[in-house]
Every structure is written in C-alpha cells, then in structure tokens.
Short mmCIF file of C-alpha atoms in Angstrom, two decimals:
data_model
loop_
_atom_site.label_atom_id
_atom_site.label_comp_id
_atom_site.label_asym_id
_atom_site.label_seq_id
_atom_site.Cartn_x
_atom_site.Cartn_y
_atom_site.Cartn_z
CA MET A 29 0.01 0.00 0.00
CA ALA A 30 1.18 3.54 -0.75
CA THR A 31 -0.08 7.10 -0.51
CA THR A 32 -0.65 9.87 -3.05
CA ALA A 33 2.90 11.10 -2.34
CA ASP A 34 4.13 8.03 -4.26
CA ILE A 35 2.24 8.82 -7.49
CA ARG A 36 4.61 9.10 -10.48
CA ASN A 37 4.20 8.99 -14.27
CA GLY A 38 4.11 5.36 -15.38
CA LEU A 39 2.87 4.03 -12.00
CA VAL A 40 0.28 1.24 -12.37
CA ILE A 41 -2.39 1.22 -9.66
CA ASN A 42 -5.46 -0.83 -8.86
CA PHE A 43 -8.37 1.65 -8.90
CA ASN A 44 -12.10 0.83 -9.06
CA ASN A 45 -11.30 -2.86 -9.70
CA ASP A 46 -9.30 -2.03 -12.84
CA LEU A 47 -5.61 -1.48 -13.61
CA PHE A 48 -4.73 2.11 -14.48
CA GLN A 49 -1.40 3.62 -15.52
CA VAL A 50 -0.72 7.22 -14.43
CA THR A 51 0.08 9.27 -17.55
CA GLU A 52 0.06 12.73 -15.92
CA PHE A 53 -0.16 14.01 -12.39
CA GLN A 54 -0.03 17.37 -10.65
CA HIS A 55 0.25 17.97 -6.90
CA VAL A 56 -1.89 21.05 -6.05
CA LYS A 57 -1.61 22.91 -2.80
CA PRO A 58 -4.18 25.71 -2.80
CA GLY A 59 -3.86 28.71 -0.47
CA LYS A 60 -6.98 27.66 1.34
CA GLY A 61 -7.97 24.03 1.99
CA ALA A 62 -6.19 20.70 1.88
CA ALA A 63 -3.70 19.67 -0.84
CA PHE A 64 -4.74 17.19 -3.54
CA VAL A 65 -3.29 15.33 -6.51
CA ARG A 66 -4.89 15.69 -9.93
CA THR A 67 -4.20 12.68 -12.19
CA LYS A 68 -4.85 11.52 -15.71
CA MET A 69 -4.90 7.70 -15.84
CA LYS A 70 -5.26 5.25 -18.71
CA SER A 71 -7.02 1.94 -18.18
CA LEU A 72 -4.81 -0.95 -19.20
CA THR A 73 -7.79 -3.20 -19.91
CA SER A 74 -10.07 -0.93 -21.91
CA GLY A 75 -7.75 1.93 -22.98
CA LYS A 76 -10.09 4.62 -21.59
CA VAL A 77 -8.52 7.77 -20.12
CA LEU A 78 -9.82 8.94 -16.77
CA ASP A 79 -9.26 12.20 -14.92
CA ASN A 80 -9.30 11.73 -11.16
CA THR A 81 -8.50 13.82 -8.12
CA PHE A 82 -7.08 12.18 -4.99
CA ASN A 83 -7.05 13.98 -1.62
CA SER A 84 -3.52 14.24 -0.27
CA GLY A 85 -2.51 11.25 1.87
CA VAL A 86 -5.17 8.88 0.56
CA ALA A 87 -4.07 5.20 0.21
CA ILE A 88 -3.47 3.90 -3.31
CA PHE A 89 -2.74 0.32 -4.31
CA PRO A 90 0.22 0.02 -6.71
CA VAL A 91 0.57 -3.08 -8.87
CA ARG A 92 4.00 -4.59 -9.52
CA VAL A 93 4.70 -4.61 -13.25
CA GLU A 94 7.78 -5.57 -15.24
CA ARG A 95 8.92 -4.08 -18.51
CA ARG A 96 10.28 -6.74 -20.83
CA LYS A 97 11.81 -6.26 -24.27
CA PHE A 98 10.01 -8.07 -27.08
CA GLN A 99 10.48 -8.14 -30.83
CA TYR A 100 7.45 -7.62 -33.08
CA LEU A 101 7.08 -10.54 -35.46
CA TYR A 102 3.83 -10.28 -37.43
CA LYS A 103 0.11 -9.59 -37.29
CA ASP A 104 -2.55 -12.19 -37.93
CA GLU A 105 -6.32 -12.47 -37.38
CA THR A 106 -5.87 -13.04 -33.61
CA GLY A 107 -3.70 -9.96 -33.04
CA PHE A 108 -0.04 -9.03 -32.88
CA ASN A 109 2.67 -11.64 -32.23
CA PHE A 110 5.82 -10.82 -30.25
CA MET A 111 8.91 -12.78 -29.22
CA ASP A 112 10.69 -12.37 -25.86
CA GLN A 113 14.29 -11.28 -26.52
CA GLU A 114 15.69 -13.42 -23.65
CA SER A 115 13.60 -16.61 -23.50
CA PHE A 116 12.42 -16.64 -27.16
CA ASP A 117 8.86 -17.32 -25.97
CA GLN A 118 6.13 -15.96 -28.26
CA ILE A 119 3.02 -14.15 -27.05
CA ASN A 120 -0.03 -12.77 -28.85
CA LEU A 121 -1.58 -9.39 -27.93
CA SER A 122 -4.96 -8.10 -29.06
CA GLU A 123 -5.11 -4.86 -31.00
CA LYS A 124 -6.56 -2.86 -28.09
CA LEU A 125 -3.40 -3.49 -25.98
CA VAL A 126 -1.06 -2.02 -28.60
CA ASP A 127 -0.91 1.80 -28.92
CA GLY A 128 0.26 3.16 -32.25
CA ALA A 129 0.19 -0.25 -33.88
CA ASP A 130 0.33 1.28 -37.35
CA LEU A 131 3.78 2.69 -36.58
CA MET A 132 5.29 -0.80 -35.89
CA LYS A 133 7.28 -2.65 -38.50
CA GLU A 134 8.34 -6.29 -38.40
CA GLY A 135 11.52 -6.92 -36.35
CA GLN A 136 11.07 -3.76 -34.24
CA GLU A 137 11.90 -3.91 -30.54
CA VAL A 138 9.09 -2.86 -28.16
CA GLU A 139 8.51 -2.94 -24.41
CA ILE A 140 5.58 -4.90 -23.00
CA LEU A 141 4.27 -4.22 -19.50
CA ILE A 142 3.62 -7.50 -17.72
CA ASN A 143 1.72 -7.91 -14.44
CA ALA A 144 4.31 -9.60 -12.19
CA GLU A 145 1.66 -11.27 -10.05
CA SER A 146 -0.42 -12.93 -12.80
CA ASP A 147 2.34 -12.93 -15.51
CA SER A 148 -0.19 -11.52 -18.02
CA PRO A 149 0.63 -8.79 -20.56
CA LEU A 150 -1.00 -5.43 -19.87
CA SER A 151 0.09 -3.12 -22.73
CA CYS A 152 2.71 -2.63 -25.45
CA GLU A 153 4.82 0.54 -25.65
CA LEU A 154 6.75 1.53 -28.76
CA PRO A 155 10.09 3.32 -28.45
CA PRO A 156 9.71 7.13 -28.32
CA PHE A 157 10.96 7.50 -31.92
CA VAL A 158 10.83 5.16 -34.91
CA GLU A 159 12.47 5.44 -38.28
CA LEU A 160 10.17 4.68 -41.23
CA GLU A 161 10.56 4.87 -44.99
CA VAL A 162 8.06 6.97 -46.95
CA THR A 163 6.30 4.77 -49.49
CA TYR A 164 3.93 7.35 -50.99
CA ALA A 165 4.15 11.14 -51.01
CA GLU A 166 2.15 13.60 -53.06
CA PRO A 167 4.30 16.24 -54.76
CA GLY A 168 4.56 19.56 -52.88
CA ILE A 169 2.91 22.54 -54.49
CA LYS A 170 5.45 25.23 -55.30
CA GLY A 171 4.61 28.60 -53.79
CA ASP A 172 2.39 27.12 -51.09
CA THR A 173 4.75 28.08 -48.29
CA ALA A 174 2.68 30.33 -46.02
CA ASN A 175 3.00 29.36 -42.34
CA SER A 176 4.79 25.96 -42.46
CA PRO A 177 2.74 23.92 -44.93
CA LYS A 178 2.47 20.17 -44.53
CA LYS A 179 1.35 17.25 -46.66
CA ARG A 180 0.20 13.73 -45.81
CA VAL A 181 2.53 10.83 -46.63
CA GLU A 182 2.20 7.08 -46.17
CA VAL A 183 5.06 5.20 -44.51
CA GLU A 184 6.13 1.56 -44.86
CA SER A 185 4.02 0.41 -41.91
CA GLY A 186 0.85 1.85 -43.46
CA ALA A 187 0.49 4.89 -41.17
CA LYS A 188 -0.28 8.31 -42.61
CA ILE A 189 1.87 11.15 -41.20
CA MET A 190 1.87 14.92 -41.81
CA VAL A 191 5.34 16.07 -42.97
CA PRO A 192 6.92 19.20 -44.52
CA LEU A 193 6.61 19.67 -48.31
CA PHE A 194 10.24 18.69 -49.06
CA ILE A 195 9.81 15.01 -48.03
CA GLU A 196 9.59 12.63 -51.01
CA SER A 197 8.97 8.90 -51.56
CA GLY A 198 11.91 6.67 -50.65
CA GLN A 199 13.25 8.95 -47.89
CA LYS A 200 13.48 7.78 -44.30
CA ILE A 201 11.91 9.94 -41.58
CA ARG A 202 11.88 9.83 -37.79
CA VAL A 203 8.42 9.89 -36.18
CA ASP A 204 7.52 10.57 -32.52
CA THR A 205 5.30 7.60 -31.51
CA ARG A 206 3.64 9.49 -28.65
CA THR A 207 2.34 12.41 -30.74
CA ARG A 208 2.61 10.84 -34.23
CA ASP A 209 4.52 13.94 -35.40
CA TYR A 210 7.31 14.16 -37.96
CA VAL A 211 10.63 14.89 -36.21
CA GLU A 212 13.36 14.89 -38.87
CA ARG A 213 14.77 13.28 -42.00
CA VAL A 214 17.15 10.39 -41.42
CA LYS A 215 20.31 10.38 -43.49
#
C-alpha cells in the first residue's frame, strides 16, 4: 500500500477494480484548504482515459509490473505476435493493448508491461521515436509556403503522417510515436 505522495508517471495502480497507468499528475496545494493530486490515468484493460482527483494522503494500491523487451514478429487475425528477446517465448496481444500499432514494422523492438503477479501482458509501448521509410508522397505545390505547410505521406508500416513539403517517396523519416509527429529526416 502507498499514498498519493508516491504517485509518479508510469505508475500502475489498482483503482475501481481495474488497472490504471498514471500518464500525468499534478500535486496542487491551494492557499486555502487541503492539498490534492490531480491525475490523468489510462485503463490498461479498456484503454479509456480517466481524470481523477485524490485527496492528499489517501491510500493507493500500486501493482507490480515488469517491462520486458520483445520483438514484433507479425500480425494475424488473432492480433499481434511478439517474441521475448531473452527466452524466445512468443506471445499474442490483441489490437486494443497495442498503442500506435500502425507505426510498428516487423523486427522492431518494443517494451511490453507484464503484471508480475499474474504474468499476463498489460500493454505494449513503442520506443519514443521510430524510423520509417516513406512509400507514398504527393508532390509539394510550389509557392504554397505560407505558415509551415504540410502534406500527408504514407510510410512503410501503413500509417499516414503529416510532414513538410520537401519530403519525397523513398526517404526515411523519424516519427515521434507518442504524438505521431514528424521529427526529422534520417540520413
């Protein structure tokens, strides 16, 4: 058992008979009244995001999770298949447990959160940045340069990303998996 002073980004807690991961938190101490902690939590079972306010000092129930490195193998009708990098065991995850699945390519290394008590997978996290090759890009329109114009391109994994006009088919780009934004060209 822990208190609200132990809340950190990435902490997994048991709340309302569900497992939630804290994505954002803010400790607020108003001039008048008791302190409280405002949190934004994501359900690991349904994917829903919940805003909740805890009074300061309230008991929370953290869940022990492990982060293990897995390699993405392929997708089939049952979901996504991954291989453990150490034991070479294969697991299958449903689509709702994988965020940003359209940014994954075969052979990519990902981290999977596993409940240490039940040894069941909770969610899959991609690395913060991935490098993908542009497979289709519309030509940029010359003269259309007012306030940082962007165009939509398709990358090798099938995702559609907004990029600057100078990006062309065949080039590799770096994409932020958390915001799905173009970061830079890769040489």
